[in-house]
Short mmCIF file of C-alpha atoms and ligand atoms in Angstrom, two decimals:
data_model
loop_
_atom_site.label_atom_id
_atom_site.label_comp_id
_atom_site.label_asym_id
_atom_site.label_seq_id
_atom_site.Cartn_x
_atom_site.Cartn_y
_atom_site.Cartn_z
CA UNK B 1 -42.01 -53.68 -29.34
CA UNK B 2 -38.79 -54.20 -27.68
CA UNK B 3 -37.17 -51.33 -25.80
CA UNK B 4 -34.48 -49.50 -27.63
CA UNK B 5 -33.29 -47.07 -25.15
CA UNK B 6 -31.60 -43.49 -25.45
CA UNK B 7 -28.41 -44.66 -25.78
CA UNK B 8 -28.91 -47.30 -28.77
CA UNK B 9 -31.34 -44.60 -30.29
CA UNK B 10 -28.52 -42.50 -30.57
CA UNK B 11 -26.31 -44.67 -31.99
CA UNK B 12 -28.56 -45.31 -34.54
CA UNK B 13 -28.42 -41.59 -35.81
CA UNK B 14 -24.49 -42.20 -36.09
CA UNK B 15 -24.90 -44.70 -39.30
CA UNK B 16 -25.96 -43.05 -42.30
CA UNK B 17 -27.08 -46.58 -43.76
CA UNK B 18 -30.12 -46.85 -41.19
CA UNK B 19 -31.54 -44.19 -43.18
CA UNK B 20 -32.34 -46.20 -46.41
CA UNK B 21 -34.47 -48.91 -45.14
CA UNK B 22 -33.93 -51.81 -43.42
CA UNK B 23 -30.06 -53.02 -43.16
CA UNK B 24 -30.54 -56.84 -42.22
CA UNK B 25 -27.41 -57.89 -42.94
CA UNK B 26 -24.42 -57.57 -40.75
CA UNK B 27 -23.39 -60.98 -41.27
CA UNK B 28 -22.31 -60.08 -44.53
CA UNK B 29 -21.15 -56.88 -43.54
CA UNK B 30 -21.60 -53.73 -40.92
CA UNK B 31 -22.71 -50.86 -41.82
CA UNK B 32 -20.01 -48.07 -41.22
CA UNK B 33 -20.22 -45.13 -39.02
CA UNK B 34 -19.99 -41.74 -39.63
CA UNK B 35 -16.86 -41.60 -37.05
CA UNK B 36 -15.19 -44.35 -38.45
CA UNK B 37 -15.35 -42.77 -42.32
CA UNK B 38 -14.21 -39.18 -40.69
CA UNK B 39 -11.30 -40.92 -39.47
CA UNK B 40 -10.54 -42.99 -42.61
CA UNK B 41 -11.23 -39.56 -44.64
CA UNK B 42 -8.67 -37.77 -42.41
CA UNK B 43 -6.14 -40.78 -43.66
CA UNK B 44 -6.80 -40.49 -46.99
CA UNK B 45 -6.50 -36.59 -46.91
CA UNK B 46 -3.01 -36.94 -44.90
CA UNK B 47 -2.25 -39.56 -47.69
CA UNK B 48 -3.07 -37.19 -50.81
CA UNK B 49 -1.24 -34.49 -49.23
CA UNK B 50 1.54 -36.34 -48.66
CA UNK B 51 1.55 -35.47 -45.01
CA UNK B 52 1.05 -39.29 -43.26
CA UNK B 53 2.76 -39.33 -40.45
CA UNK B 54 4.40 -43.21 -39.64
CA UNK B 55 4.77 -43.51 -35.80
CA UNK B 56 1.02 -41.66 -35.55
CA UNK B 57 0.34 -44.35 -38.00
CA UNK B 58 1.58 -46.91 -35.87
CA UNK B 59 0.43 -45.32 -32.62
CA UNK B 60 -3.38 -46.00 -33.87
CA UNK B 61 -2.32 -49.52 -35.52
CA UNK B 62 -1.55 -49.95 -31.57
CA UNK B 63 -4.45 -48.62 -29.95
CA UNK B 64 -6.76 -50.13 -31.92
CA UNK B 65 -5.12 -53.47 -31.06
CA UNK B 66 -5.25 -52.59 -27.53
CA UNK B 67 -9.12 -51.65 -27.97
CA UNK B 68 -9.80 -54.86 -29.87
CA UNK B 69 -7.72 -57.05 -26.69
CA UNK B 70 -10.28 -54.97 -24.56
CA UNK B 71 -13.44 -56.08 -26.12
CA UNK B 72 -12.06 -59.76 -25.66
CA UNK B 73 -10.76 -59.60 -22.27
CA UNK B 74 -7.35 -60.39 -23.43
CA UNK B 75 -3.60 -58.86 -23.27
CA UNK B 76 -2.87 -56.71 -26.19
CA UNK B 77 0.49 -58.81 -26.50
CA UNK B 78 -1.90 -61.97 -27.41
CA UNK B 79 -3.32 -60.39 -30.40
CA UNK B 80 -1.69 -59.85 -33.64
CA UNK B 81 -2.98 -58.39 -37.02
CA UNK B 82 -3.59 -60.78 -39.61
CA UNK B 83 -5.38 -60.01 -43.19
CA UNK B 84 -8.52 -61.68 -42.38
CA UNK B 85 -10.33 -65.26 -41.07
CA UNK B 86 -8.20 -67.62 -43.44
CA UNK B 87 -5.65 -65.82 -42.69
CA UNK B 88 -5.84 -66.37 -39.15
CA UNK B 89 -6.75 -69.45 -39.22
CA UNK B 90 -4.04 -70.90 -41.81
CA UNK B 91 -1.00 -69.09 -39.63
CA UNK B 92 -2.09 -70.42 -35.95
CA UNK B 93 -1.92 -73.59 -38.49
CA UNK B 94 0.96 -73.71 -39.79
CA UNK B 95 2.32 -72.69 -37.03
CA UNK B 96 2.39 -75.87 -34.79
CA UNK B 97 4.73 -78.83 -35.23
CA UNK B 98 2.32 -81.56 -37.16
CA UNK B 99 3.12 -85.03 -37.34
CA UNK B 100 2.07 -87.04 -39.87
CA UNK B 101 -1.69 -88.46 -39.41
CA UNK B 102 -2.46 -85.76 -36.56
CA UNK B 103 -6.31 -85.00 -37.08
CA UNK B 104 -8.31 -81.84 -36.79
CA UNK B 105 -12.44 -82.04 -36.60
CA UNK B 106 -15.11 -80.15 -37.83
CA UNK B 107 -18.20 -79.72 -39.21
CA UNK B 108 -17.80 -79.19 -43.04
CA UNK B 109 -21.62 -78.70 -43.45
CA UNK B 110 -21.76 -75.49 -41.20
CA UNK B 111 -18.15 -74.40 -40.92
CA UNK B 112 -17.39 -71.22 -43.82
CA UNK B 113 -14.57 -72.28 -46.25
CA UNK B 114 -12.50 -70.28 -44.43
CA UNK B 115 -12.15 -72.43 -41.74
CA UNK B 116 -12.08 -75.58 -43.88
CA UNK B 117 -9.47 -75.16 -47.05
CA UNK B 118 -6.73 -74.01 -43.92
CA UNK B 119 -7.18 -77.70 -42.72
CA UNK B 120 -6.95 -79.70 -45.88
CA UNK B 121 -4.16 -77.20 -46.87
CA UNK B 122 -2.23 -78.61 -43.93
CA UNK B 123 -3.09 -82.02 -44.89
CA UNK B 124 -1.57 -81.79 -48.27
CA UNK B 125 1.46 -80.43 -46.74
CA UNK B 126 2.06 -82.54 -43.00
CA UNK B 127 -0.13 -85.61 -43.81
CA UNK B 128 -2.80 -84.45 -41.46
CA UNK B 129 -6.58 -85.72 -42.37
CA UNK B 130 -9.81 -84.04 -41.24
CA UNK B 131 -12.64 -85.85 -39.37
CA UNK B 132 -16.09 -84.28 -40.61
CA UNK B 133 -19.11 -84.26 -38.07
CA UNK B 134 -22.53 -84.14 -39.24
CA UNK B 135 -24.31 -81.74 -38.42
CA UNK B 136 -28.02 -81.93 -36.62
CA UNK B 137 -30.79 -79.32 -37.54
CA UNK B 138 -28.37 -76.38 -38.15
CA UNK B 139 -25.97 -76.76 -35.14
CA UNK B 140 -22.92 -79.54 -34.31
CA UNK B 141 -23.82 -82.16 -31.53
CA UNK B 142 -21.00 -81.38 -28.82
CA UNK B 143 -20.97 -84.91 -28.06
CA UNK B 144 -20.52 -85.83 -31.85
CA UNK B 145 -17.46 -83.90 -31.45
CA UNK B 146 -16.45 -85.67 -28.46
CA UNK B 147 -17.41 -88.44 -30.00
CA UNK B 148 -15.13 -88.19 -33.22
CA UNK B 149 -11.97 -86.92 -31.28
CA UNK B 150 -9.72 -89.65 -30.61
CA UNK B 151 -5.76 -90.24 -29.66
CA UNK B 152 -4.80 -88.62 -33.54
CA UNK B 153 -6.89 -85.18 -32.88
CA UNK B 154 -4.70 -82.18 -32.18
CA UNK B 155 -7.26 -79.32 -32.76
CA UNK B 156 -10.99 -78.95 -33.21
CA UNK B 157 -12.23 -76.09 -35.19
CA UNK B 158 -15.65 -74.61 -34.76
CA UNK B 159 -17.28 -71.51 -35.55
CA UNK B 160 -18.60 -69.06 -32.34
CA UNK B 161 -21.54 -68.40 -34.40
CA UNK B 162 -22.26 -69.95 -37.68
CA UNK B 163 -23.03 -67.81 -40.89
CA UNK B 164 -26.04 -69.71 -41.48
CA UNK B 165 -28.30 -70.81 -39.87
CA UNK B 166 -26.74 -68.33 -37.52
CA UNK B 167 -27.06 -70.79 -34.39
CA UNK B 168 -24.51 -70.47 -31.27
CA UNK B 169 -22.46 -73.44 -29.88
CA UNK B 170 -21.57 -73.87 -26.36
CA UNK B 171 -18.29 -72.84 -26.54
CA UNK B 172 -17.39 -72.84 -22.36
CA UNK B 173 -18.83 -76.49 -22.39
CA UNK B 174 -16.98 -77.65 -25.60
CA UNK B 175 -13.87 -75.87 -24.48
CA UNK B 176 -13.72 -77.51 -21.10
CA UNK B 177 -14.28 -80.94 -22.51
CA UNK B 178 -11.55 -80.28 -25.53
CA UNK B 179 -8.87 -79.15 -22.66
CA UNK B 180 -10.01 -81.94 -20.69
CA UNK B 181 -8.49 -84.35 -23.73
CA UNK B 182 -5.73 -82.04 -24.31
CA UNK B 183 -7.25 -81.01 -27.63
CA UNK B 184 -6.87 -77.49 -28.63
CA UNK B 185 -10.02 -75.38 -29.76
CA UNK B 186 -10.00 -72.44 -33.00
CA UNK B 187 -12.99 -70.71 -32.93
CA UNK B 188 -13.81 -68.59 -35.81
CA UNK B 189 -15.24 -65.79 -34.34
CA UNK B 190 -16.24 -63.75 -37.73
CA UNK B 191 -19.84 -63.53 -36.84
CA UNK B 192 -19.64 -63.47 -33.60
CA UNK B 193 -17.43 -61.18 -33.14
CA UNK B 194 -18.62 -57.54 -31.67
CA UNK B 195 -22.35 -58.68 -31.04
CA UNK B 196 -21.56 -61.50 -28.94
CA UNK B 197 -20.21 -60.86 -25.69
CA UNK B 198 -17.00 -62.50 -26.28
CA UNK B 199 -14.32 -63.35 -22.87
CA UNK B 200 -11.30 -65.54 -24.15
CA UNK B 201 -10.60 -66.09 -20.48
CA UNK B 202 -13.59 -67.31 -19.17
CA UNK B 203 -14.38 -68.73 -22.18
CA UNK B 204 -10.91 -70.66 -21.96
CA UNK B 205 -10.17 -71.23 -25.32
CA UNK B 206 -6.96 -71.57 -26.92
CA UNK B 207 -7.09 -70.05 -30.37
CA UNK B 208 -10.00 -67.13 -31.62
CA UNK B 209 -9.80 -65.61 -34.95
CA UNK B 210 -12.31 -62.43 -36.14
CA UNK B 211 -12.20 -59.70 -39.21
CA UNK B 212 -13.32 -56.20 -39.46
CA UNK B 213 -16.10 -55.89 -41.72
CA UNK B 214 -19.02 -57.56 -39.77
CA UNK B 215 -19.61 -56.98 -36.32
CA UNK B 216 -16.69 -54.75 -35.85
CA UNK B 217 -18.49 -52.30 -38.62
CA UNK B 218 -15.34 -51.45 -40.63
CA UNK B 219 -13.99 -52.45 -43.85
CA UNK B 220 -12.32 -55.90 -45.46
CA UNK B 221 -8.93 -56.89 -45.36
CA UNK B 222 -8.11 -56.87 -41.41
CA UNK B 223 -8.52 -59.34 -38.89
CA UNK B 224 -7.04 -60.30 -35.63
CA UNK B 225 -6.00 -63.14 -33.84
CA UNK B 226 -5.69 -64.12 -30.82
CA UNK B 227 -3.51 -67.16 -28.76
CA UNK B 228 -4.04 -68.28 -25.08
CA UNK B 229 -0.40 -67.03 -24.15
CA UNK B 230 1.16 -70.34 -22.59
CA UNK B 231 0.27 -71.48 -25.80
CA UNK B 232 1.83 -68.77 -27.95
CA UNK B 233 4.94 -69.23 -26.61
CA UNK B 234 5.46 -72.64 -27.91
CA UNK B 235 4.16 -71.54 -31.80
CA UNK B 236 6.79 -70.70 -34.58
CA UNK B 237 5.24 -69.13 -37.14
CA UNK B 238 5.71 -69.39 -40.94
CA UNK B 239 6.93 -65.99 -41.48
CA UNK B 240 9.77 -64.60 -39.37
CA UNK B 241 9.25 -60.72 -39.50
CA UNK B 242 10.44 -57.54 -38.27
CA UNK B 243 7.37 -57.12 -36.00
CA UNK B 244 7.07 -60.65 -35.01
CA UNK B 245 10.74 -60.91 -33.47
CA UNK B 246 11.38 -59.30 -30.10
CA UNK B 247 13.54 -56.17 -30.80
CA UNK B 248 14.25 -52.61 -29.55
CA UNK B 249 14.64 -49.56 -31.26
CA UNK B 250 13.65 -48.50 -35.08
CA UNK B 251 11.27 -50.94 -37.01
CA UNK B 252 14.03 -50.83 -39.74
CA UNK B 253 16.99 -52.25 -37.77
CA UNK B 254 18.21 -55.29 -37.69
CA UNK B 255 19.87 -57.73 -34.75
CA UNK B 256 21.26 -61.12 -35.90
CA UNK B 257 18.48 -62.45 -37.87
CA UNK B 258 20.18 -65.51 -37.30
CA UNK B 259 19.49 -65.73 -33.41
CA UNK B 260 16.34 -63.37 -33.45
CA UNK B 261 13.61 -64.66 -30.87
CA UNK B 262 10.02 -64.42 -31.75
CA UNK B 263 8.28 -61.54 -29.92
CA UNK B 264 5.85 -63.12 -27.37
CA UNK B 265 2.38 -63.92 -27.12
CA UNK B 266 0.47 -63.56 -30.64
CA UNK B 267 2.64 -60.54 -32.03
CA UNK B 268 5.01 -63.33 -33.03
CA UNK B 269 2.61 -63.36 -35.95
CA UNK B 270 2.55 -60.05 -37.07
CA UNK B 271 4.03 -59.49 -39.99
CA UNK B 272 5.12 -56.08 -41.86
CA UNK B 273 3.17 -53.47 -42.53
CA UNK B 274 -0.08 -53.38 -41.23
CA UNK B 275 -3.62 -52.59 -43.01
CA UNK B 276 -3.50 -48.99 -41.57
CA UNK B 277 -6.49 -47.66 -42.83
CA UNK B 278 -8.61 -50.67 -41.95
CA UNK B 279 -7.02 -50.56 -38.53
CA UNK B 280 -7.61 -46.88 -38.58
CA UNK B 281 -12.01 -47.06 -39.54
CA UNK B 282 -12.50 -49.65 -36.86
CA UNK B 283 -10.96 -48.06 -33.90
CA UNK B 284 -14.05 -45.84 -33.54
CA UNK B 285 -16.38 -48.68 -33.42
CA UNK B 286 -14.62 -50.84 -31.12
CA UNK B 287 -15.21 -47.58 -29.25
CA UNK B 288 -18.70 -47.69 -29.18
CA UNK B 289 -19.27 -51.09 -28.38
CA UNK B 290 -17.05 -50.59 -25.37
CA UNK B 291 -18.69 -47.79 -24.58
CA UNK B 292 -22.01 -49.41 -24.77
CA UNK B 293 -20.48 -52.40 -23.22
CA UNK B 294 -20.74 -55.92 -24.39
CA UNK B 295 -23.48 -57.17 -22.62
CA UNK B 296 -25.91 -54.27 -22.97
CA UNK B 297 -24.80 -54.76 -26.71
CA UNK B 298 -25.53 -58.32 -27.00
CA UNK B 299 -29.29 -57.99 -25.20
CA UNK B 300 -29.99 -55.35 -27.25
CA UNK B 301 -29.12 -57.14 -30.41
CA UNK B 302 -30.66 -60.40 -29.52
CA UNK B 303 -33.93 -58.76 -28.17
CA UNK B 304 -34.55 -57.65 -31.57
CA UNK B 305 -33.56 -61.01 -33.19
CA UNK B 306 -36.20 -62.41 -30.54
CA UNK B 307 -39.07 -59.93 -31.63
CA UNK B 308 -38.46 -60.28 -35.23
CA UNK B 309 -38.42 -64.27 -34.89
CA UNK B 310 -41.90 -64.27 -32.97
CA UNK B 311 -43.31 -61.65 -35.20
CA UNK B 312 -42.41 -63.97 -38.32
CA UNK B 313 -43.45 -66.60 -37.04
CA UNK B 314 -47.15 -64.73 -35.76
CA UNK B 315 -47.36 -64.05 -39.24
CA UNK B 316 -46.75 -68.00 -41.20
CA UNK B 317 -43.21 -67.67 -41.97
CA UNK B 318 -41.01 -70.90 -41.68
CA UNK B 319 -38.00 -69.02 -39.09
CA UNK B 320 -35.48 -71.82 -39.04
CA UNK B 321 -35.53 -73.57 -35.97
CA UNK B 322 -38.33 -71.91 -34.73
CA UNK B 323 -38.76 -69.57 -31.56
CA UNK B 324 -35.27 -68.19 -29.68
CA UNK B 325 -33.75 -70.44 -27.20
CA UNK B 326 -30.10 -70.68 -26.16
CA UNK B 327 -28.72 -71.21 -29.56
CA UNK B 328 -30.04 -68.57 -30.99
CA UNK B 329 -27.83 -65.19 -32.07
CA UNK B 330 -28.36 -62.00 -33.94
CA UNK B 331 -29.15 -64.59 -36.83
CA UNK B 332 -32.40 -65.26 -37.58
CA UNK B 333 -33.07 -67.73 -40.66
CA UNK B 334 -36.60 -68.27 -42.83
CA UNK B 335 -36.90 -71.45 -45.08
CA UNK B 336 -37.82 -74.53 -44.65
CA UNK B 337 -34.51 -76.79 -44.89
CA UNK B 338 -30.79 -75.96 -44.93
CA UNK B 339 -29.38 -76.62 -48.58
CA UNK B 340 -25.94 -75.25 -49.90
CA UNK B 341 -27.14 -72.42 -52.14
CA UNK B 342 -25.93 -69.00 -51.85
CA UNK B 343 -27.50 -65.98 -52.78
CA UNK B 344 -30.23 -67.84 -54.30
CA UNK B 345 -32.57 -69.64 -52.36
CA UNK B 346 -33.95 -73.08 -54.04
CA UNK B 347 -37.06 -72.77 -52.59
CA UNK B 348 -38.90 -70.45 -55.36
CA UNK B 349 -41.42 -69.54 -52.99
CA UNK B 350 -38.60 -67.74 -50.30
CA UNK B 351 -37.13 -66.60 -53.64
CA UNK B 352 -39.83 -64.96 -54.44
CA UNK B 353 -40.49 -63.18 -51.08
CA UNK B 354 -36.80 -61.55 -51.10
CA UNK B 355 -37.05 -59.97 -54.36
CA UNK B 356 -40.08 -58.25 -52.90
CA UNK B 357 -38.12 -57.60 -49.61
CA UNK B 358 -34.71 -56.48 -51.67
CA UNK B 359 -37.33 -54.21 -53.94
CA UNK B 360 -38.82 -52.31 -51.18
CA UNK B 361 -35.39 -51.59 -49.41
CA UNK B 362 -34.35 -54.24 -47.38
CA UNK B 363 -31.06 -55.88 -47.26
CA UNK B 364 -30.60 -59.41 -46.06
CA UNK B 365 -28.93 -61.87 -47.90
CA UNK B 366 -29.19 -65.83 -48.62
CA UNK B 367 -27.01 -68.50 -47.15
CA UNK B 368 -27.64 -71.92 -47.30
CA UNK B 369 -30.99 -71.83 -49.11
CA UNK B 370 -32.40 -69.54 -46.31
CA UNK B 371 -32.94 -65.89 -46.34
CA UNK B 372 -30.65 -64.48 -43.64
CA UNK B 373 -31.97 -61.31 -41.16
CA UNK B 374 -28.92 -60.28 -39.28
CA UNK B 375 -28.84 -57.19 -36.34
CA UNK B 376 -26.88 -54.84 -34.73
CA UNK B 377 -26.58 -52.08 -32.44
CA UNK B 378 -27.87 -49.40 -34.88
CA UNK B 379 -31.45 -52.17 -35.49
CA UNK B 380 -34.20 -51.30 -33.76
CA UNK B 381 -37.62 -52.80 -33.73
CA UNK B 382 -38.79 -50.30 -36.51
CA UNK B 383 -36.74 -52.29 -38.87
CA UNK B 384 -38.00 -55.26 -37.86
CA UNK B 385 -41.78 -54.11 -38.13
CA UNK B 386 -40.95 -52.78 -41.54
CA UNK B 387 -39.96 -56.17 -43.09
CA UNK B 388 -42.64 -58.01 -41.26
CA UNK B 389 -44.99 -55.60 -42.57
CA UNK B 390 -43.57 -55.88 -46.17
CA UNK B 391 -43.87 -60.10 -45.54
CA UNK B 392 -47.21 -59.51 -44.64
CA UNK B 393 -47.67 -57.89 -47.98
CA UNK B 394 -46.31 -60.72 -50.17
CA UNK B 395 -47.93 -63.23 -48.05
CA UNK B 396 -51.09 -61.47 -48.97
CA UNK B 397 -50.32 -60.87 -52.61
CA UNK B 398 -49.41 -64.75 -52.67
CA UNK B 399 -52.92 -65.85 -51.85
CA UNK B 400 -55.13 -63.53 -54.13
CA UNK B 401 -52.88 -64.64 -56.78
CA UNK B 402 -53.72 -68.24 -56.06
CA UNK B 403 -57.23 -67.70 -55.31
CA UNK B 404 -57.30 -66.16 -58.56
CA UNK B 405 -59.02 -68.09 -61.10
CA UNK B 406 -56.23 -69.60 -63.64
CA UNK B 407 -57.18 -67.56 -66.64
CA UNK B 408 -58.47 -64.57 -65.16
C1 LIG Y 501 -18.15 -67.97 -40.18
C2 LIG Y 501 -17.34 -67.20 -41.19
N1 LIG Y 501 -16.01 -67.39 -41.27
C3 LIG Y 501 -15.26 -66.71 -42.16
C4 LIG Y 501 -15.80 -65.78 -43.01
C5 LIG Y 501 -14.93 -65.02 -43.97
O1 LIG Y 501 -13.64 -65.50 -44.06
P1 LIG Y 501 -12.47 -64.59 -44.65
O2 LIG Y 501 -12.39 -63.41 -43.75
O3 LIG Y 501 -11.27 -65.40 -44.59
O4 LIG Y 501 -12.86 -64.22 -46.03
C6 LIG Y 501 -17.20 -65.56 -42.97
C7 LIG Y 501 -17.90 -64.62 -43.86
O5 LIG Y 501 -17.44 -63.85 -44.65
C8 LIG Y 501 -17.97 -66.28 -42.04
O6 LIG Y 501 -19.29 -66.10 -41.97
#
């Protein structure tokens, strides 16, 4: 059993989806909480009526930015909106001045598209190329990075967390050594993002990029970014915009768009309206996790990927990678070998054991060939008994119906 205590208990009562068996699957998306759809309904209300007010509409675009720079240890002025990960990604881009055969590395076997088509965008455009590093059983060598970066690289991007197998990469270590060779590191931080305690300062890297529909518990279509500041100020962005130039007075007028200076930090990459409503559901759960406080949110997350990982494994199921170590996340992985399926697992066997789980209630999902258990602060161990118990089930199921004679 791991120790839930009062506080995440009560959290748990806040998300109506906790009641419907197990939700294992934050890395596709959080669940939502109860505040978070009150204040969304409130919106929607204000927006039927046609009573939305703008600058209240704005204020909470801006606090909500403020609580997200909060839960990263960052200025509020170093984080603008975007739309979501590629989006983030492909402006910090397109942002910098290229020159022709500039490199960027990654790992194309565990990095999500979204941090892959950005790069070979870029290339089509400024003649960049992309270095791939092979990956080792589910996670990127540092020193293959090292290895692979040479007088061409300008950026290596890398993801915090990755969506499958779920494993953690040392990002202090690998950002120390990347501004070491004056290489700058983008970490996609989309599953990372609200479970793992997450400090861009101490952490020291230059570029992080997350959305709102996984960790942060809120819907699709937002994300944020943010840019080490010294480094901000030297970006020009794609778009020039009304919110991304440094102005005074109403958001409608207009200085000499001729001399207009970008805004600084990250806001320089703002651009028009904002996704209010998106911005509006997920201030109440940056709340929360605030409230709880990242660490205490982290431990309890990861103590229940821990129990669930040794309980699968107690019971004959292949977790990925076997028992928790420093890798390891809110992740946890079961099949045999990493592949490059998606929500079908090639192993028929694993196939067969999450239609059972999927039919009794529980949702996961499959990435990679594996079936994916993901956890959050509204988890507890109860969830985690309940699909071990249903595992147990099939597992049992499987082998009377082999020791069953063949035309019984
Ligand atoms: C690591 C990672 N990056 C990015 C994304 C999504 O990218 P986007 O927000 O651009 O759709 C996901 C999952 O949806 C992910 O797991």
């Amino acid at each position: 059993m791991v120790k839930s205590n009062d506080r995440f208990a009560a959290v748990r009562g806040q998300f109506a989806g906790t009641q419907h068996g197990p939700y294992c699957d934050v890395a596709s998306r959080g669940l939502l909480s109860n505040e978070s759809r009150a204040a969304l309904e409130q919106h929607l209300e204000q927006a039927t009526l046609g009573i939305i007010d703008k600058s209240a509409l704005f204020a909470a675009a801006s606090k909500t930015r403020q609580r997200f720079a909060s839960l990263i240890g960052a200025d509020a002025r170093n984080v603008a909106y975007t739309r979501n990960i590629t989006d983030g990604i492909a402006a910090f881009a397109a942002s910098l001045e290229w020159r022709p055969g500039d490199s960027v590395v990654l790992c194309e076997e565990l990095e999500h598209p979204a941090n892959i088509y950005p790069w070979y965008g870029l290339g089509r455009k400024f003649g960049i190329t992309v270095k791939n590093v092979a990956q080792r059983d589910g996670v990127v060598p540092i020193q293959r990075i090292l290895d692979t970066i040479d007088e061409s690289t300008r950026v290596v991007a890398v993801s915090a967390v990755s969506f499958a197998p779920g494993f953690r990469i040392p990002l202090v270590e690998l950002a120390a050594e990347c501004r070491e060779r004056g290489v700058l590191l983008v970490v996609d931080a989309a599953q990372s993002i609200g479970v793992v305690e997450t400090d861009v300062s101490s952490l020291n890297v230059d570029v992080l990029v997350a959305s709102t529909q996984k960790g942060l518990m809120a819907l699709y279509g937002l994300g944020f970014l943010y840019v080490r500041p010294e480094l901000a100020e030297t970006l020009k962005p794609t778009y020039l915009s009304r919110f991304g130039v440094a102005q005074d007075g109403h958001e409608a007028s207009l200085g000499d768009p001729a001399t207009a200076r970008y805004a600084s930090g990250a806001q320089r990459f703002d651009v028009g309206n904002f996704n209010f409503p998106a911005a509006i559901a997920v201030g109440p759960a940056i709340e929360l996790l605030l409230a709880l406080g990242p660490s205490a949110v982290q431990e309890h997350v990861f103590g229940i990927a821990r129990y669930f990982t040794n309980r699968m494994l107690d019971i004959g199921l292949p977790v990925y990678g076997g028992q928790s170590n420093e890798q390891s996340s809110h992740i946890v992985t079961v099949g045999g070998k990493l592949g490059s399926e998606h929500d079908v697992a090639g192993d028929l066997e694993m196939s067969k054991l999450y239609e059972h789980l999927v039919a009794n209630g529980v949702r996961l999902s499959i990435r990679r060939d594996l079936l994916r258990f993901s956890f959050h602060i509204y988890n507890n161990s109860d969830d985690a008994d309940e699909v071990v118990r249903l595992a147990e089930q099939w597992l049992r199921r499987r082998s009377s119906s082999k020791r069953a004679p063949a035309n019984a």
